[in-house]
XYZ file of C-alpha atoms in Angstrom:
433
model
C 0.000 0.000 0.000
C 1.325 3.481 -1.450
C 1.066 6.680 0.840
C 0.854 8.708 -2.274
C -1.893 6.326 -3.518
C -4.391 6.709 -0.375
C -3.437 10.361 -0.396
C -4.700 10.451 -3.725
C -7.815 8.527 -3.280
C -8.409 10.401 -0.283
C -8.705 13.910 -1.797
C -9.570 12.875 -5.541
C -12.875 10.916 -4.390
C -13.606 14.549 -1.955
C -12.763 16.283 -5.067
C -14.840 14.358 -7.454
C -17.499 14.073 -4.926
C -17.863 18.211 -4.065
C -17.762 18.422 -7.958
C -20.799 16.354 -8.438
C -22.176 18.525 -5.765
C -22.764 15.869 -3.238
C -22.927 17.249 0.827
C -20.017 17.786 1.884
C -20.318 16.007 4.920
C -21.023 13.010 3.015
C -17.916 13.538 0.940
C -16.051 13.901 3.321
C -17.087 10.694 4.901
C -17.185 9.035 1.754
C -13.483 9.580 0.417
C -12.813 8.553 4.568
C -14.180 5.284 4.070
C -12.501 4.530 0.420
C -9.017 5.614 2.009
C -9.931 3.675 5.001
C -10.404 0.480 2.911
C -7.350 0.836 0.872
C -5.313 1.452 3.309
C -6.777 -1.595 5.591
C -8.224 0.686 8.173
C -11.345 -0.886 10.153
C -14.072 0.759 9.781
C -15.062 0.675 13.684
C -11.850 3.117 14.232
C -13.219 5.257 11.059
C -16.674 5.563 12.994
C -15.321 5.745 16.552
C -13.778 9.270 15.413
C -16.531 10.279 14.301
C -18.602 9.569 17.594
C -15.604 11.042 19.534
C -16.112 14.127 17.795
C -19.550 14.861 17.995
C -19.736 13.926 21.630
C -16.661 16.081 23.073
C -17.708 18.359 25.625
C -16.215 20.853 23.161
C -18.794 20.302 21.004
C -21.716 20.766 23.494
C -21.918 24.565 23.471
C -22.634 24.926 19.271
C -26.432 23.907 20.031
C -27.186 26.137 21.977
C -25.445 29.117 20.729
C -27.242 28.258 17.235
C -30.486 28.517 19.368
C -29.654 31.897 21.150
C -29.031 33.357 17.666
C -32.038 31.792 16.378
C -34.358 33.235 18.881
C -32.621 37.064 19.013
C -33.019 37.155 14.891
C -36.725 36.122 15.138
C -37.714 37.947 18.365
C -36.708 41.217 16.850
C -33.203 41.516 18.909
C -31.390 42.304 15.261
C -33.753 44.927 14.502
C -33.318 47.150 17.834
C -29.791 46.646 17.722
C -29.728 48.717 14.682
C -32.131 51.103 15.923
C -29.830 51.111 19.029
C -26.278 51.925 16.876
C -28.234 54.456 15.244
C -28.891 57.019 17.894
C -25.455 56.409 18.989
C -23.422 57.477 15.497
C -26.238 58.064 13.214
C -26.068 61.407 13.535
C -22.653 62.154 11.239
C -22.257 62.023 7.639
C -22.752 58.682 6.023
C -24.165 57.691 9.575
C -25.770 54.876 8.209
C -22.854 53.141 7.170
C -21.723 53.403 10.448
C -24.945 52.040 12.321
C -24.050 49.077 9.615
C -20.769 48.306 10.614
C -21.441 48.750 14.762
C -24.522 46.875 14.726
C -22.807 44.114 12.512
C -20.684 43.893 15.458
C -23.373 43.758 17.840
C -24.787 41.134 15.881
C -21.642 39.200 15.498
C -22.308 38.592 19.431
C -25.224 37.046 18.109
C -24.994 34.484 15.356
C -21.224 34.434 14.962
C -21.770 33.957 11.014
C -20.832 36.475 8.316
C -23.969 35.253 5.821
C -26.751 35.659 8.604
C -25.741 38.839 9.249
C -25.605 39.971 5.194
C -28.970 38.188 5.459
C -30.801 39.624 7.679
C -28.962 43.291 8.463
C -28.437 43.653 4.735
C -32.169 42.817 3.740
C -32.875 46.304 5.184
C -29.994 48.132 5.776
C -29.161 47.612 1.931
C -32.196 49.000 0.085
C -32.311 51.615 3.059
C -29.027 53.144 2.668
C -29.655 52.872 -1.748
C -32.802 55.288 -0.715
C -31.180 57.321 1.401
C -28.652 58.691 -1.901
C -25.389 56.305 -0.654
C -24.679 53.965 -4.164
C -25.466 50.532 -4.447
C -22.068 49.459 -4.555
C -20.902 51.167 -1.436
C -24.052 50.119 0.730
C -23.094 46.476 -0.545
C -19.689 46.497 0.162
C -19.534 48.081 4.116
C -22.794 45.289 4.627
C -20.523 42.239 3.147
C -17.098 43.258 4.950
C -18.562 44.521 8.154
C -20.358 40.964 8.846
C -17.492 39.425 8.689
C -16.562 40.842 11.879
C -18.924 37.848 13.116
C -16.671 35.325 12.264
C -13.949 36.544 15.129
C -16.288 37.878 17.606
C -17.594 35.611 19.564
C -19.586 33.049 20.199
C -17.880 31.901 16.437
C -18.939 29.214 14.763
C -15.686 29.153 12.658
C -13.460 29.583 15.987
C -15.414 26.440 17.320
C -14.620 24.866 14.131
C -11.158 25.330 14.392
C -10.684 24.181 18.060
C -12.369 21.012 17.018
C -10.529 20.110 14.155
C -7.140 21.166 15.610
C -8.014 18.645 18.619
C -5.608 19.111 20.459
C -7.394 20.110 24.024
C -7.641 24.009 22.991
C -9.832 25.718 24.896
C -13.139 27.115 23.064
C -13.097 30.452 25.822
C -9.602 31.052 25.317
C -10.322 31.288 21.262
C -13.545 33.080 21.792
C -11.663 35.968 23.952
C -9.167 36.172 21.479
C -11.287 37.379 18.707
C -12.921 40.193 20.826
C -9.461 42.991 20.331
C -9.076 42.152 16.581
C -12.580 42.155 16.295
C -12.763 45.724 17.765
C -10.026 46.717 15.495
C -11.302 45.497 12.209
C -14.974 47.338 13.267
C -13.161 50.456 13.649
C -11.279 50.453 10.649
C -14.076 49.454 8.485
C -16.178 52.228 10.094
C -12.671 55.217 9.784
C -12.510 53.818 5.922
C -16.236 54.224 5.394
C -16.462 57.699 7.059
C -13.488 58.585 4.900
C -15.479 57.636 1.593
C -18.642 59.282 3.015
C -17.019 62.600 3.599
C -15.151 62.747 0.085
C -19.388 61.397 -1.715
C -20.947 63.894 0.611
C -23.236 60.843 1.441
C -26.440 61.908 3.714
C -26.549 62.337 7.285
C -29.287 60.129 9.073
C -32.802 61.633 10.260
C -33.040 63.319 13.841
C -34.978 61.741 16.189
C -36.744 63.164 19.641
C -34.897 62.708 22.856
C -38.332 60.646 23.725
C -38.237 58.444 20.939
C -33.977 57.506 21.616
C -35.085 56.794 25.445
C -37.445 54.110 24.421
C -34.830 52.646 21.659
C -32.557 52.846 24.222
C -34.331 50.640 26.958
C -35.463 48.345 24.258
C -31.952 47.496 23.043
C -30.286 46.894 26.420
C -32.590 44.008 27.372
C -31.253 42.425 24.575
C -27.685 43.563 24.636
C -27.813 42.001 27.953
C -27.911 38.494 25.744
C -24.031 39.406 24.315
C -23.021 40.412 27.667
C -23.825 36.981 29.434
C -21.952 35.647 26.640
C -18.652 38.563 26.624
C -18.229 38.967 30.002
C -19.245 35.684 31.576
C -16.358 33.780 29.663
C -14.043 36.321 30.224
C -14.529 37.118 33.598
C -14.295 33.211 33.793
C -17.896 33.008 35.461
C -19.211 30.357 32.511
C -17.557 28.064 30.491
C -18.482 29.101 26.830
C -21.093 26.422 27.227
C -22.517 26.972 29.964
C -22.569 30.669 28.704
C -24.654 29.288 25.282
C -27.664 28.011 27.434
C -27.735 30.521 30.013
C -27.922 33.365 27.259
C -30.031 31.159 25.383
C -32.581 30.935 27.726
C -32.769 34.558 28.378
C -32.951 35.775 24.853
C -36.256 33.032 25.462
C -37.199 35.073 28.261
C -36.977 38.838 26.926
C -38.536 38.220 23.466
C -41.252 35.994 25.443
C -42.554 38.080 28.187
C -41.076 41.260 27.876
C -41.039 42.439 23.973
C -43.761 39.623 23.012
C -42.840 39.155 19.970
C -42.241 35.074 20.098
C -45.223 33.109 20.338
C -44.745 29.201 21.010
C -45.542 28.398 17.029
C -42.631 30.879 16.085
C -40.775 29.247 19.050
C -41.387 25.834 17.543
C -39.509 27.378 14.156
C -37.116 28.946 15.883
C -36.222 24.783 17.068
C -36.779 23.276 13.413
C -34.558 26.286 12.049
C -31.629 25.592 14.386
C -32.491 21.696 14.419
C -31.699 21.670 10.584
C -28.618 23.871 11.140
C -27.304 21.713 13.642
C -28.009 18.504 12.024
C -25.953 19.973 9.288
C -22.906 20.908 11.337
C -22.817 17.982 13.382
C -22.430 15.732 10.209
C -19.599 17.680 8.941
C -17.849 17.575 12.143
C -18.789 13.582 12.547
C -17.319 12.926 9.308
C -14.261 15.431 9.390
C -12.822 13.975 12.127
C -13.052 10.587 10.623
C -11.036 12.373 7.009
C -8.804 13.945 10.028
C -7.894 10.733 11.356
C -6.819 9.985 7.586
C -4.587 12.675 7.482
C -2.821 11.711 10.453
C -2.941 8.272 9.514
C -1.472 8.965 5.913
C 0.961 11.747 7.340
C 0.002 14.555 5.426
C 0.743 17.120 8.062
C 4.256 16.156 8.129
C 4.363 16.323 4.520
C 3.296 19.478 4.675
C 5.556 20.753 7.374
C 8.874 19.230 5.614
C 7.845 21.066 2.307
C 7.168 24.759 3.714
C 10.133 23.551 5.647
C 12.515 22.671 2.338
C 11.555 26.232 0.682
C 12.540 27.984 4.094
C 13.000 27.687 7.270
C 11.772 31.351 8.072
C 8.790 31.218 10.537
C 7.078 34.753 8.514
C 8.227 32.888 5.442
C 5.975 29.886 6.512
C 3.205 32.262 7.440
C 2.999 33.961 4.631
C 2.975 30.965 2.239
C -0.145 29.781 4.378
C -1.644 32.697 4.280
C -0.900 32.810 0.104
C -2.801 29.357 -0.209
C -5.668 30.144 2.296
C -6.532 33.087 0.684
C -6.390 31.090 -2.948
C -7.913 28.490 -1.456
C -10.834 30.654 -0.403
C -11.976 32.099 -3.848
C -13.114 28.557 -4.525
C -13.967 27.023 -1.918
C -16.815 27.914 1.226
C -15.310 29.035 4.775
C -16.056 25.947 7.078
C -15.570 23.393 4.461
C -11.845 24.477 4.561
C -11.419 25.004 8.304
C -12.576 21.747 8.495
C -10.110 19.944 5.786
C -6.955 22.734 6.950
C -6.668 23.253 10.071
C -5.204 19.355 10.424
C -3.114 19.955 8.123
C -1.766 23.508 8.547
C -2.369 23.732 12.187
C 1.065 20.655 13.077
C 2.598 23.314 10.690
C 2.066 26.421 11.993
C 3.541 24.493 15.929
C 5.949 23.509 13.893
C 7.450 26.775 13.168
C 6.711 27.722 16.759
C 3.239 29.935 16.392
C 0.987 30.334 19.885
C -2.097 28.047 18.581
C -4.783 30.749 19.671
C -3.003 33.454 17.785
C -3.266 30.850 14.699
C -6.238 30.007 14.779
C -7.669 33.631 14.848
C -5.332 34.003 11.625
C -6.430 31.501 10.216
C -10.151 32.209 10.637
C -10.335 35.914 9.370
C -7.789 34.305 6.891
C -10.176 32.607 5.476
C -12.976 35.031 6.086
C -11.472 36.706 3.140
C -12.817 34.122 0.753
C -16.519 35.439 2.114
C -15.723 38.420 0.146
C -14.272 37.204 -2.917
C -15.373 35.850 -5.956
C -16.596 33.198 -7.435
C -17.535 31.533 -4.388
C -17.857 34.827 -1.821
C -21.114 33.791 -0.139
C -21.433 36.862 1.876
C -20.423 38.757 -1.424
C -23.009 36.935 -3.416
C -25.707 37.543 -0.534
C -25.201 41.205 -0.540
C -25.264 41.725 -4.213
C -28.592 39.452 -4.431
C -30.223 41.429 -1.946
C -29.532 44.761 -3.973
C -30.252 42.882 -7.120
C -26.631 44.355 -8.574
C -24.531 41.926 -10.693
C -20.833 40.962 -8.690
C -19.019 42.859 -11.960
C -20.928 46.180 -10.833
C -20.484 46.474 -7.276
C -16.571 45.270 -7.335
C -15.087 48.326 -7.644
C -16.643 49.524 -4.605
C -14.997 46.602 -2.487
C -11.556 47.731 -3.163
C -11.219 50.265 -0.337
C -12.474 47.768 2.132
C -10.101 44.631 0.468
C -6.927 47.116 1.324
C -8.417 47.778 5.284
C -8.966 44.217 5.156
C -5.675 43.337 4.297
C -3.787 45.762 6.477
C -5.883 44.422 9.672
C -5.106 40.952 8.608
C -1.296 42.094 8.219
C -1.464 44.064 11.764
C -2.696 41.108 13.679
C 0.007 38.296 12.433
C 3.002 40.886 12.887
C 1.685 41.951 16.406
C 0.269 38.631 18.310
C -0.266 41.108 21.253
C -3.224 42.537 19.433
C -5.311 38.618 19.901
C -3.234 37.259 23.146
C -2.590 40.098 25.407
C -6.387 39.975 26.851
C -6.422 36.043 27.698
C -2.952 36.716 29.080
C -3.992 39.469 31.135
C -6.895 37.479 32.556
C -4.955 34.780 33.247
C -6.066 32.134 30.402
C -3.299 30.093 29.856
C -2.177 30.658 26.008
């Protein structure tokens, strides 16, 4: 039996399988069990992974953070966020790109993904900002790169990804506090570049409001801001676990949109279950079945392949970095954002210890990394979602990315040369990094 063969089958049959637009989670489980039987592998070890990794206590806080998101975005939490960011900084030029990038933040705290947010902030923020005289490309472009300040502020889907597939005992609070600084920082440059643009287009300023009607916004949107705070400052003050932290905010978010806004009934409650049933269902195969294609890896010694090769062009650690970085962000333009945390991080995560990298600090470049490919054609599902929304063709509204790629970038390129900027708050509340 050839290592180079059952490498081969292993990511030809994923290849071939993704192409004939099978689930991934099934091709992923299906090239697993082909490499498994060439190389002689039982099966039982093949589907004890895959029970290992869907039953870690790691594992257990994903449910109900999909849940807590589930009920804030139907009880009307989203909606008085944004009200909420908008008496704070509404009132400047191009104010409403600002509410767009803040409450993207805010929401971030909420459903940790980049295409909920373009989903549901965009569906009104959009169309509002085209009527209020900003262009189409503009409104689409601080929508798609501001929500993908939800993939590194927590609770993160994608950070909870990556501590699973990197299994090696990371902690999911330790990643989760290490996206809130870099998180901060992207918001803030994405809101300085947008201000910048909206000076230089004269862009409007937002409608005044009575000191009455702010007061009422105001209460409204700090019963549910409440939700994000059980979740920030209970993991970092080290009072929850990030799970426990999921179904205590979870059941609150129940609470407030229940008895005190009343705007969940117990049919919508009942949707709210199916919708984050089906989403879970979904993410629990893929992690089932990518730890079973992880054990492959390992098995087949891919990592180590890896490692000597980035090792044999240099032995630089920013060398290595930056060649990751290079095929993550290639990567990314064709493929979606958890499918390749899932099949990377085993294989560039050995790596990246390899050349001596703090694993937190990695795995938060890694994630906004690949957050990138959100934003990017052809695959850019965030992109695509804005651009649908606005009914604009991708070849229209690019143009109007560009200012945002370069802040992107230069974030990106801030964090890696400065790990201080992701480690220095778990360090200085003690979380051992």
């Amino acid at each position: 039996m050839s290592t180079s063969v059952g490498i081969m089958i292993l990511f030809g049959s994923l290849v071939l399988l993704m192409l004939l637009r099978f689930p991934i989670s099934f091709a992923l489980g299906v090239a697993s069990l082909f490499t498994g039987l060439y190389l002689g592998i039982p099966f039982f070890n093949l589907f004890q992974k895959m029970a290992t990794g869907i039953t870690s206590f790691t594992f257990m806080c994903v449910p109900f953070f999909i849940i807590m998101a589930q009920i804030m975005t139907d009880g009307g939490i989203s909606d008085r966020l944004t009200k909420f960011s908008n008496v704070l900084i509404g009132r400047v030029r191009g104010g409403t790109a600002l509410v767009n990038c803040l409450v993207s933040m805010f929401f971030g705290g909420i459903s940790g993904s980049s295409i909920a947010d373009v989903s549901s902030i965009g569906s009104f923020l959009i169309p509002a900002m085209v009527k209020e005289g900003y262009d189409a490309d503009y409104a689409i472009a601080v929508t798609c790169t501001s929500s993908v300040e939800g993939i590194i502020i927590p609770p993160s889907q994608n950070m909870i990804f990556y501590v699973v597939a990197a299994g090696s005992g990371l902690s999911i609070s330790t990643m989760f506090i290490t996206g809130y600084l870099p998180g901060l920082l992207l918001t803030v440059a994405l809101m300085a570049v947008s201000f910048i643009i909206a000076i230089r287009k004269k862009y409007p300023i937002s409608e005044k409001k009575s000191w009455k009607e702010n007061i009422v916004i105001i209460r409204e949107a700090l019963l549910g801001l409440v939700t994000i705070l059980i979740v920030a400052v209970g993991i970092v003050a080290g009072v929850f676990t990030a799970t426990e932290a999921g179904a205590i905010a979870a059941v609150y978010a129940l609470v407030i949109t229940m008895f005190v806004y009343k705007t969940m009934t117990m049919h919508k409650l009942m949707q709210c279950l199916m919708k984050s049933l089906k989403t879970l269902g979904t993410i629990m195969a893929i992690i089932a079945t990518s730890s079973a294609f992880s054990y492959c890896l390992s098995y087949l010694k891919v990592p180590t392949l890896v490692a000597n090769t980035l090792m044999s062009i240099s032995s630089s650690p920013a060398v290595g970095m930056l060649l990751m970085i290079i095929m993550m962000v290639i990567l990314g333009c064709f493929m979606d954002m958890g499918i390749l945390l899932i099949l990377l991080t085993p294989i560039l995560y050995p790596v990246a210890m390899s050349f001596g990298f703090n694993p937190y600090h990695f795995g938060l470049i890694m994630v906004l990394t690949l957050g990138l490919g959100l934003l990017t054609p052809p695959v850019g599902t965030s992109l695509w979602a804005g651009c649908a929304i606005a009914n604009k063709p991708i070849e229209k509204v690019i143009k109007g990315f560009l200012p945002f790629y370069v802040t992107y970038i230069i974030v990106l390129v801030l964090i890696v040369v400065f790990p201080s900027i992701s480690l220095s708050l778990p360090q200085a509340l003690g979380y051992a990094v």
